Amino acid sequence: MSSIIQLLPDHVANQIAAGEVVQRPASVVKELLENAVDAKATDIKLIIKDAGKSLIQVIDNGVGMSVTDSRLCFERHATSKIRQAEDLFSLHTKGFRGEALASIAAIAHVEMKTKQDQEELGTHIVIEGGKFMSQEPAVLPKGTSFAVKNLFFNIPARRNFLKSETVEQRHIVDEFQRVAMAHPNIHFTMYHNGSEMFNLPISNFRQRIVNIFSGKTNEKLVPVKEETDILSLQGFVGKPEFSKKNRGEQFFFVNDRFIKSGYLHHAVMAAYEGLLKDGSQPSYFLYLTVPPHTIDINIHPTKTEIKFDDEHALYAILRSAIKHSLGQFNVAPVLDFDRDPNLDTPYQYQNKEAEYPTIQVDRSYNPFADDKPSKSFSTPSYKKPEAQPNWESLYVGLKQAGQELAEMTFENDAVTSSLFEENEVEQEVKRTYQIHKKYIVSPIKSGMVIINQNRAHERVLYEAFLTSMTVHQASSQQLLFPLQLYFSAPEMDLLAELKSALENTGFVFEAMEVDHVMISGLPVNVTESEISIVLEELLRDLQDGIPDSSFSQNDTIAKSMARSLAIKTGTYLTEKEQENLVHNLFACKEPDVSPFQKPTFITMSVEDIDKKFSV
Ligand code: ADP
Ligand code: MG
């Protein structure tokens, strides 16, 4: 009988391989992001359209590829990451199988642009269904951009199996988060259908987690750390009381790679024994570093499962390290990581005082409030010194104890004096209304006042910052882990010049190096996740130079920070928050204009309203 076995043509082989590697748009996202990480990029952008069905693009500033490599990379088993079998056991890269790009190109339209730093020109390649359509030299920035369109155009069955956009989008976000969480030293941004979904500045593990999962995550985390010969473990586990019904935030990273492991999950659950309500699931973010030769990553095409040499030992170490951390937390519930949530959510009211190790302040003190700390809002307030500071005299004339909005009197301004109705509205009646998440409306004696929430809060913060800068009494919140932020050389120069002024607002700089600052303390009304934005905007505002006089310097800083931090249009405010904003606004020296001289509120008299009805 004649022989019947034939070698499959490359494009068929590639399509088959693609079936393993590329299950859905999210798989492409993972492979492209990992290639960018392997290319030593420090800035990676992911751009998605229609949950990846129309476009998946990854742009990096990594090493790029030579002309030859830019063609070769689409071949199957073409990789720069390993050379021989032994290399499989000393892997320091995400990729090594050399099949992702061949697979993706086999089932989509791909446009690649790449340039190496030392080259004048880069290469622009278009490849569709594995066929090279064009290759041209092009003027490009350093790095690589991959745009993948029409995924599964030649495999209709696959295309039809894709789930709804919401589901596919969720998978993409999952992959993005996993890679971003493993690499806090890389700046990641993600856009979906033109809008920015994530912007994750370079930071540390804790900060990266907080930036991804919101500021509230910070206070839920308990640090875990353990060093042994076979495993170095660091990361965070969630406090038991924050455990959830579903297994949302559970992550293992082994040598910077997200992996799934039922066995290690079991070890974590064992550590929580007796601490969880039936069936509830703790969060965990655990980073394991093991000698590369003790694991095998090549047991699954997507590399999310790993075989460990000594699984039992890892299990035991993991369990006891986590138990220890949780134990410490339970025995000493007021360790310093147990921060006051007030600091993270500016508009939350807590009857709890946090302790601040360095500076003695009474954060709750508010000259306009009664002695309940819950009135403190997010305005910094200061320990009342024996001798009253001058700025307090700004507020003479305000009643202090048990003050109600309705009883407030104002001396600053003709409009604001006795603005609010006295004793007319009963206590239970709602006094403020938020409309369109933009304005706060409140009845007043003569009619009503409409307050622009953003401008009002800018005013409140501006005066608060200015006061703390001139009085030199800023309170500061200590960070458990100092935050490292990178800046360009000119930006670092500016920061160095502004250092003392910024310290007066509550910043504590542990170090200022050539290209980065280490921040170990923040002003009380700035959260960790806001900090890079605040500084970036400040630097932008000061691009044209720092004002000479220290007053205008302080003024510029206070304005810039007020603008960055003020609640924005579109933010929902609870009734209490609305009331406090109104309250704080009219306690300001110049309540009627924002720091940028825009009106903060308008009033409408009953006559004005009557007139409108008389037509
Ligand atoms: P692997 O990552 O397993 O090596 P891939 O098919 O993903 O295989 O990529 C093939 C090769 O193409 C890589 O080994 C690398 O040399 C090169 N490459 C891919 N993406 C990039 C990128 N973003 N920047 C620079 N080189 C890249
Ligand atoms: Mg790869």
XYZ file of C-alpha atoms and ligand atoms in Angstrom:
643
model
C 0.000 0.000 0.000
C 1.212 3.461 -0.744
C 2.186 5.817 2.097
C -0.440 8.335 3.003
C 1.119 10.556 5.672
C 1.882 14.110 4.635
C 3.355 17.068 6.500
C 0.705 19.744 6.965
C 1.393 23.010 5.190
C 2.500 25.749 7.613
C -0.669 27.780 7.384
C -2.771 24.760 8.354
C -0.414 23.848 11.182
C -0.575 27.422 12.386
C -4.351 27.438 12.346
C -4.407 24.286 14.417
C -1.914 25.726 16.872
C -4.041 28.862 17.018
C -6.899 26.746 18.284
C -4.873 26.058 21.397
C -3.380 29.467 21.984
C -6.127 31.803 20.819
C -9.463 30.875 22.290
C -10.911 34.339 22.342
C -9.905 38.002 21.962
C -8.574 37.984 25.529
C -5.977 35.357 24.538
C -4.564 37.752 21.953
C -4.456 40.481 24.572
C -2.499 38.240 26.919
C 0.060 37.191 24.293
C 0.646 40.718 23.016
C 0.957 42.194 26.489
C 3.399 39.477 27.495
C 5.509 40.080 24.402
C 5.640 43.776 25.276
C 6.736 42.933 28.825
C 9.397 40.573 27.472
C 10.564 43.400 25.195
C 11.399 45.377 28.386
C 8.829 48.073 27.747
C 8.198 50.585 30.524
C 5.002 51.894 28.980
C 2.340 49.653 27.458
C -0.956 50.735 25.952
C -3.837 48.419 25.190
C -6.499 49.680 22.819
C -9.673 47.670 22.326
C -12.703 48.202 20.112
C -15.934 46.244 20.442
C -14.530 43.870 23.030
C -11.700 42.961 20.687
C -13.892 41.954 17.799
C -12.934 44.994 15.722
C -9.528 45.837 17.163
C -6.945 44.708 19.660
C -3.881 46.884 19.673
C -0.856 46.860 21.948
C 1.719 49.626 21.743
C 4.957 49.335 23.679
C 8.176 51.299 24.033
C 10.318 48.184 24.275
C 13.375 47.062 22.324
C 11.600 46.607 18.985
C 12.732 44.255 16.213
C 15.224 44.340 13.385
C 13.987 44.103 9.791
C 14.772 40.385 9.657
C 13.227 39.600 13.024
C 10.093 41.512 12.209
C 9.423 39.010 9.452
C 10.725 35.969 11.294
C 8.604 36.553 14.383
C 5.520 35.351 12.507
C 7.070 31.942 11.839
C 6.080 29.074 14.042
C 8.629 28.155 16.737
C 10.407 31.424 16.087
C 11.535 32.823 19.394
C 14.380 34.924 20.723
C 13.761 33.711 24.254
C 15.217 30.203 24.401
C 17.864 28.442 22.350
C 18.099 24.971 23.792
C 16.007 22.556 25.808
C 17.781 23.387 29.089
C 16.696 26.994 28.769
C 13.179 25.821 29.504
C 14.268 25.400 33.095
C 15.792 28.806 33.586
C 13.055 30.935 32.054
C 13.000 34.633 32.788
C 10.548 35.588 30.064
C 6.821 35.182 29.619
C 7.101 33.668 26.155
C 9.296 30.839 24.943
C 7.139 28.702 22.651
C 7.427 31.042 19.682
C 3.958 30.301 18.435
C 1.749 33.176 19.563
C 2.417 35.536 16.679
C 2.274 32.746 14.087
C -1.054 31.637 15.536
C -2.557 35.107 15.713
C -1.415 36.014 12.194
C -2.979 32.779 10.889
C -6.469 33.748 11.983
C -6.608 37.539 11.793
C -5.456 40.650 9.966
C -2.328 41.931 11.661
C -0.494 45.187 11.216
C 2.833 45.473 12.954
C 5.082 48.489 13.307
C 8.400 48.122 15.041
C 11.650 50.000 15.466
C 14.801 49.434 17.448
C 16.254 52.356 19.344
C 19.520 52.561 17.405
C 17.900 52.349 13.944
C 16.822 55.313 11.865
C 13.860 53.556 10.338
C 11.480 50.892 11.483
C 9.436 48.248 9.678
C 5.751 48.238 8.844
C 4.300 44.813 8.052
C 0.788 43.797 7.071
C -0.085 40.117 7.262
C -3.501 38.544 6.748
C -4.392 34.941 7.463
C -0.688 34.121 7.581
C 0.042 35.738 4.169
C 2.434 38.672 4.002
C 0.636 41.516 2.230
C 3.278 44.210 2.533
C 6.500 45.136 4.246
C 7.899 48.657 4.136
C 10.404 50.794 5.974
C 8.698 53.492 8.017
C 9.448 56.391 10.336
C 8.402 55.151 13.756
C 9.017 55.716 17.429
C 11.070 53.175 19.351
C 9.117 50.061 20.263
C 6.435 47.923 18.730
C 2.766 48.275 17.883
C 0.592 45.300 17.030
C -2.902 45.887 15.675
C -5.053 42.776 15.336
C -8.281 43.105 13.367
C -10.989 40.724 12.183
C -10.046 37.982 14.569
C -11.257 34.523 13.415
C -12.180 35.974 10.000
C -11.317 32.620 8.428
C -12.776 30.433 11.193
C -16.487 31.291 11.297
C -17.210 28.546 13.818
C -14.875 30.207 16.306
C -16.310 33.597 15.639
C -19.809 32.356 16.259
C -18.743 30.840 19.538
C -17.694 34.159 20.973
C -19.837 35.271 23.866
C -21.554 38.632 24.279
C -19.424 41.757 24.247
C -19.778 42.099 27.985
C -18.380 38.638 28.571
C -15.508 39.018 26.103
C -14.723 42.423 27.522
C -14.604 40.952 31.020
C -12.078 38.347 29.863
C -9.936 41.051 28.306
C -9.984 43.138 31.465
C -9.034 40.029 33.465
C -5.988 39.404 31.294
C -4.998 43.057 31.379
C -5.259 43.164 35.159
C -3.247 39.988 35.613
C -0.337 41.241 33.550
C -0.536 44.716 35.097
C -0.625 43.316 38.608
C 2.513 41.283 38.018
C 4.430 44.318 36.729
C 3.876 47.457 38.806
C 7.163 48.793 37.401
C 5.479 49.261 34.012
C 3.003 52.025 33.176
C -0.122 50.425 31.710
C -3.083 52.136 30.100
C -6.156 50.561 28.630
C -8.762 52.150 26.351
C -12.031 50.616 25.283
C -14.010 52.170 22.444
C -12.067 55.382 22.839
C -12.376 55.881 26.559
C -9.706 55.263 29.130
C -10.558 52.363 31.430
C -7.278 52.069 33.308
C -4.286 54.278 33.744
C -1.824 52.617 36.067
C 1.269 54.666 36.824
C 4.502 52.991 37.830
C 4.243 52.077 41.513
C 4.605 49.158 43.913
C 2.572 45.970 44.309
C 0.220 47.364 46.899
C -0.412 50.562 45.023
C -0.937 48.720 41.761
C -3.585 46.527 43.390
C -5.272 49.585 44.862
C -5.185 51.399 41.529
C -6.850 48.453 39.844
C -9.412 47.575 42.468
C -10.207 51.051 43.874
C -8.948 52.917 46.877
C -11.125 50.980 49.271
C -9.052 47.849 48.705
C -6.163 49.337 50.621
C -7.690 49.011 54.037
C -8.788 45.443 53.384
C -5.301 44.083 52.819
C -3.023 42.318 55.264
C 0.586 42.003 54.119
C 2.153 38.544 53.887
C 5.884 37.923 53.690
C 8.074 34.865 53.994
C 11.571 33.990 52.836
C 12.792 30.422 52.570
C 15.312 28.648 50.358
C 12.698 27.255 48.046
C 10.207 30.103 48.071
C 10.124 33.809 48.552
C 6.573 34.908 49.214
C 5.133 38.378 49.364
C 1.779 39.947 48.811
C -1.499 40.536 50.565
C -4.494 38.650 51.781
C -7.889 40.148 52.492
C -9.127 40.591 56.033
C -11.667 37.859 56.736
C -14.536 40.286 57.291
C -14.197 41.515 53.715
C -14.557 38.062 52.201
C -17.127 37.690 49.467
C -19.634 35.249 48.115
C -17.767 34.757 44.859
C -14.144 34.078 44.023
C -13.394 37.460 42.539
C -10.041 38.754 43.638
C -7.817 35.725 44.000
C -4.441 35.835 42.345
C -1.268 33.795 42.394
C 1.778 34.987 40.544
C 4.753 32.713 40.193
C 7.928 34.391 38.965
C 5.810 37.320 37.709
C 3.378 35.123 35.830
C -0.286 34.799 36.750
C -1.139 31.158 37.358
C -4.096 29.101 38.468
C -3.605 26.470 41.124
C -6.366 24.629 42.914
C -3.783 23.147 45.235
C -2.303 26.447 46.381
C -5.801 27.895 46.651
C -6.520 25.120 49.069
C -3.483 26.110 51.124
C -4.808 29.663 51.402
C -8.260 28.462 52.391
C -6.676 26.248 55.024
C -4.987 29.303 56.520
C -8.362 31.009 56.868
C -9.834 28.040 58.657
C -12.350 29.169 61.237
C -12.228 32.792 60.099
C -14.678 32.751 57.221
C -18.411 32.563 57.106
C -19.677 29.458 55.374
C -18.792 29.479 51.712
C -17.366 32.986 51.646
C -14.158 33.644 49.754
C -11.214 35.800 50.804
C -9.278 38.042 48.421
C -5.623 37.300 47.937
C -2.792 38.684 45.857
C 0.209 36.432 46.361
C 3.529 36.777 44.611
C 5.700 33.681 44.757
C 9.277 33.611 43.556
C 10.859 30.199 43.150
C 14.085 29.053 41.456
C 13.123 28.656 37.770
C 14.487 25.117 37.622
C 11.989 23.949 40.252
C 8.958 24.562 38.048
C 7.722 23.421 34.662
C 5.697 26.027 32.838
C 5.443 24.077 29.634
C 2.563 21.843 30.624
C -0.201 23.958 29.152
C -0.285 26.032 25.930
C -1.570 29.130 27.689
C 1.025 28.743 30.447
C -1.448 29.424 33.248
C -0.763 26.102 34.915
C 2.565 25.173 36.384
C 4.063 22.028 37.775
C 6.073 22.555 40.961
C 8.867 20.238 42.103
C 7.884 20.350 45.715
C 4.257 21.249 45.926
C 3.835 19.946 49.472
C 6.481 22.216 50.876
C 4.988 25.239 49.114
C 1.575 24.346 50.496
C 2.915 24.243 54.038
C 4.858 27.497 53.747
C 1.945 29.326 52.191
C -0.508 28.156 54.774
C 1.632 29.002 57.756
C 2.756 32.406 56.412
C -0.819 33.488 55.784
C -2.017 32.110 59.087
C 0.683 34.054 60.807
C -0.266 37.305 59.068
C -3.951 36.844 59.801
C -3.141 35.941 63.388
C -1.127 39.076 63.872
C -3.953 41.032 62.429
C -6.527 39.424 64.689
C -4.506 39.800 67.834
C -3.542 43.368 67.119
C -6.353 44.855 65.092
C -4.891 48.345 65.218
C -1.652 47.722 63.424
C -0.706 50.571 61.184
C -2.147 49.018 58.066
C -5.561 49.405 59.618
C -5.988 52.860 58.265
C -8.919 55.093 58.752
C -11.168 54.594 55.718
C -11.961 58.295 55.998
C -8.658 58.916 54.337
C -9.475 56.834 51.317
C -13.021 57.861 50.715
C -13.151 61.557 51.165
C -16.862 61.723 51.669
C -17.303 59.044 54.212
C -18.239 59.714 57.755
C -16.670 57.640 60.431
C -16.820 58.060 64.144
C -13.353 56.744 64.393
C -10.063 58.494 64.889
C -6.908 57.279 63.229
C -3.591 57.674 64.953
C -0.888 59.546 63.162
C 2.533 58.662 64.299
C 4.512 61.781 63.530
C 2.522 64.936 63.698
C 0.180 65.688 66.508
C -3.074 66.807 65.037
C -6.715 66.574 65.754
C -8.040 65.736 62.366
C -11.591 66.034 63.393
C -11.386 69.552 64.674
C -13.594 71.819 62.691
C -14.314 75.278 63.936
C -17.824 75.149 62.573
C -18.846 71.789 63.797
C -19.933 70.574 67.160
C -17.692 68.012 68.795
C -18.731 65.137 66.554
C -15.810 64.152 64.355
C -18.238 63.076 61.695
C -18.613 66.662 60.639
C -15.039 66.893 59.519
C -15.792 66.298 55.827
C -12.618 66.058 53.798
C -11.278 69.448 54.621
C -8.070 69.252 56.566
C -8.560 70.521 60.041
C -6.047 71.137 62.702
C -5.445 70.614 66.323
C -6.649 73.693 68.053
C -3.537 75.158 69.603
C -3.627 76.927 72.934
C -3.202 80.268 71.288
C -5.663 80.586 68.488
C -3.986 81.015 65.138
C -4.860 84.107 63.169
C -6.707 82.297 60.460
C -9.391 81.324 62.869
C -10.356 84.929 63.187
C -11.556 84.661 59.634
C -14.516 82.830 60.943
C -15.546 84.932 63.884
C -19.219 85.322 64.034
C -19.993 81.717 63.335
C -21.791 79.788 65.998
C -19.973 76.717 67.146
C -22.054 74.320 69.132
C -24.737 72.073 67.660
C -24.951 74.231 64.642
C -27.593 73.566 62.066
C -27.463 74.856 58.560
C -30.620 76.774 59.193
C -29.070 78.605 62.057
C -25.922 79.622 60.293
C -25.174 83.244 59.825
C -22.530 84.625 57.575
C -20.692 87.841 57.698
C -18.580 87.670 54.599
C -20.935 88.601 51.951
C -24.148 90.396 51.435
C -25.663 87.458 49.668
C -24.536 84.838 52.070
C -25.445 86.605 55.264
C -28.511 85.055 56.722
C -28.898 83.129 53.541
C -30.615 80.215 55.089
C -34.067 80.158 56.415
C -34.336 80.354 60.142
C -36.495 77.849 61.940
C -38.822 77.622 59.060
C -38.180 74.147 57.800
C -38.618 71.339 60.194
C -35.587 69.281 61.094
C -36.692 66.141 59.297
C -37.241 67.914 56.032
C -34.503 67.388 53.472
C -32.681 70.637 52.939
C -30.412 69.940 50.040
C -31.015 68.203 46.750
C -28.482 67.125 44.243
C -29.521 67.514 40.644
C -27.791 65.976 37.643
C -24.910 65.016 39.914
C -23.737 68.564 39.329
C -25.647 71.082 41.386
C -26.859 71.196 44.934
C -30.094 73.034 45.425
C -31.230 74.288 48.771
C -34.098 76.503 49.903
C -33.071 79.800 51.482
C -34.955 82.639 53.069
C -35.353 84.633 49.881
C -35.868 81.698 47.520
C -33.262 79.144 46.657
C -29.547 78.709 46.120
C -28.005 76.548 43.413
C -24.444 75.479 44.105
C -21.992 74.074 41.592
C -20.536 71.145 43.508
C -17.219 71.044 41.701
C -16.461 74.735 42.030
C -17.675 74.804 45.617
C -15.370 71.993 46.600
C -12.473 73.616 44.756
C -13.000 76.678 46.898
C -13.146 74.653 50.108
C -9.992 72.696 49.312
C -8.159 75.750 48.038
C -8.649 77.664 51.253
C -7.795 74.615 53.297
C -4.508 74.039 51.453
C -3.595 77.693 51.518
C -4.203 77.799 55.239
C -2.110 74.737 55.950
C 0.707 76.116 53.814
C 0.809 79.486 55.458
C 0.257 78.257 58.990
C 2.767 75.384 58.565
C 0.564 72.979 60.407
C -0.373 70.443 57.822
C -1.314 67.028 59.053
C 0.096 64.100 57.223
C -0.908 60.486 56.777
C 1.929 58.024 56.880
C 2.114 55.408 54.168
C 2.870 51.859 55.167
C 4.897 51.368 52.024
C 6.582 54.448 50.627
C 5.428 55.239 47.158
C 7.966 55.490 44.379
C 7.036 57.776 41.506
C 9.094 58.407 38.422
C 9.512 61.770 36.717
C 11.567 63.251 33.927
C 14.629 65.314 34.749
C 12.940 68.713 34.272
C 9.998 67.547 36.363
C 12.346 66.406 39.118
C 13.941 69.858 39.095
C 10.540 71.461 39.555
C 9.654 69.065 42.361
C 12.901 69.781 44.153
C 12.136 73.489 44.015
C 8.629 72.941 45.315
C 9.663 70.498 48.006
C 9.211 72.708 51.027
C 5.941 74.191 49.793
C 4.604 70.693 49.176
C 5.743 69.564 52.587
C 3.637 72.334 54.024
C 0.581 70.735 52.475
C 1.356 67.429 54.202
C 3.633 65.607 51.769
C 6.578 63.781 53.273
C 9.387 63.069 50.821
C 11.636 60.312 51.987
C 14.009 60.736 49.090
C 14.409 62.692 45.879
C 16.638 60.876 43.442
C 17.628 61.607 39.863
C 14.523 60.164 38.291
C 12.130 59.403 41.117
C 10.749 60.484 44.459
C 9.905 58.325 47.437
C 6.853 59.596 49.230
C 6.135 58.352 52.716
C 3.401 60.744 53.797
C 0.452 62.441 52.133
C -1.805 65.382 52.930
C -4.878 64.058 54.750
C -7.262 64.723 51.937
C -5.205 63.037 49.243
C -5.492 59.281 48.757
C -2.685 57.078 47.508
C -4.437 56.455 44.254
C -4.814 60.165 43.533
C -1.278 61.095 44.247
C 0.324 60.641 40.868
C -2.483 62.563 39.192
C -2.163 65.407 41.669
C 1.570 65.713 41.112
C 1.347 65.357 37.358
C -1.284 68.063 37.113
C 0.689 70.275 39.421
C 3.783 69.910 37.272
C 1.739 70.694 34.204
C 0.348 73.815 35.849
C 3.870 74.930 36.653
C 5.329 74.269 33.232
C 5.768 77.941 32.531
C 7.863 78.379 35.616
C 7.389 78.673 39.328
C 6.197 82.071 40.550
C 8.851 84.054 42.398
C 7.079 85.089 45.519
C 6.289 82.398 48.009
C 2.728 83.632 48.219
C 2.025 83.115 44.539
C 3.862 79.811 44.682
C 1.589 78.611 47.477
C -1.382 80.035 45.678
C -0.561 78.141 42.484
C -0.027 74.878 44.336
C -3.230 75.255 46.335
C -5.189 76.017 43.177
C -3.764 73.123 41.257
C -4.325 70.621 44.056
C -7.828 71.915 44.663
C -8.645 71.425 41.008
C -7.237 67.876 40.907
C -8.935 66.760 44.071
C -12.278 68.526 44.011
C -15.303 66.329 43.515
C -16.210 66.355 39.888
C -19.455 66.875 38.090
C -21.011 63.446 37.833
C -20.212 62.420 41.385
C -23.161 61.389 43.467
C -23.233 62.961 46.922
C -25.219 61.689 49.850
C -27.412 64.105 51.676
C -24.877 64.392 54.454
C -22.117 65.084 51.975
C -24.197 67.735 50.256
C -24.926 69.402 53.547
C -21.291 69.352 54.541
C -20.211 70.795 51.256
C -22.682 73.653 51.635
C -21.630 74.088 55.214
C -17.924 74.164 54.351
C -18.407 76.422 51.377
C -20.132 79.112 53.381
C -17.472 78.842 56.028
C -14.928 79.955 53.437
C -13.446 83.387 53.259
C -14.653 83.937 49.719
C -17.448 81.465 49.192
C -18.938 83.068 46.122
C -16.171 82.325 43.633
C -14.010 79.312 42.862
C -10.239 79.738 43.098
C -10.435 80.400 39.365
C -12.887 83.248 39.864
C -15.933 81.430 38.562
C -19.210 81.744 40.480
C -19.716 78.867 42.905
C -23.432 79.464 43.393
C -26.352 81.487 42.189
C -29.497 82.443 44.024
C -33.008 82.733 42.768
C -35.527 84.752 44.706
C -39.156 83.789 45.092
C -39.979 86.861 42.997
C -37.752 85.561 40.202
C -39.599 82.302 40.319
C -42.974 84.054 40.527
C -42.077 86.063 37.434
C -41.432 82.899 35.481
C -44.890 81.659 36.358
C -46.648 84.896 35.538
C -46.203 84.609 31.794
P 7.507 33.948 22.148
O 7.002 35.132 22.911
O 7.065 32.674 22.748
O 8.964 34.010 21.869
P 5.889 35.034 20.028
O 5.302 34.410 18.827
O 4.970 35.641 20.980
O 6.782 33.943 20.724
O 6.931 36.117 19.551
C 7.998 35.733 18.677
C 9.185 36.624 18.833
O 8.889 37.909 18.324
C 9.627 36.855 20.257
O 10.471 35.836 20.728
C 10.299 38.214 20.166
O 11.652 38.054 19.795
C 9.581 38.905 19.044
N 8.574 39.852 19.561
C 7.255 39.625 19.703
N 6.619 40.703 20.195
C 7.566 41.651 20.382
C 7.535 42.996 20.879
N 6.416 43.573 21.298
N 8.713 43.672 20.910
C 9.863 43.092 20.488
N 9.943 41.827 20.026
C 8.819 41.104 19.956
Mg 5.035 35.618 23.106
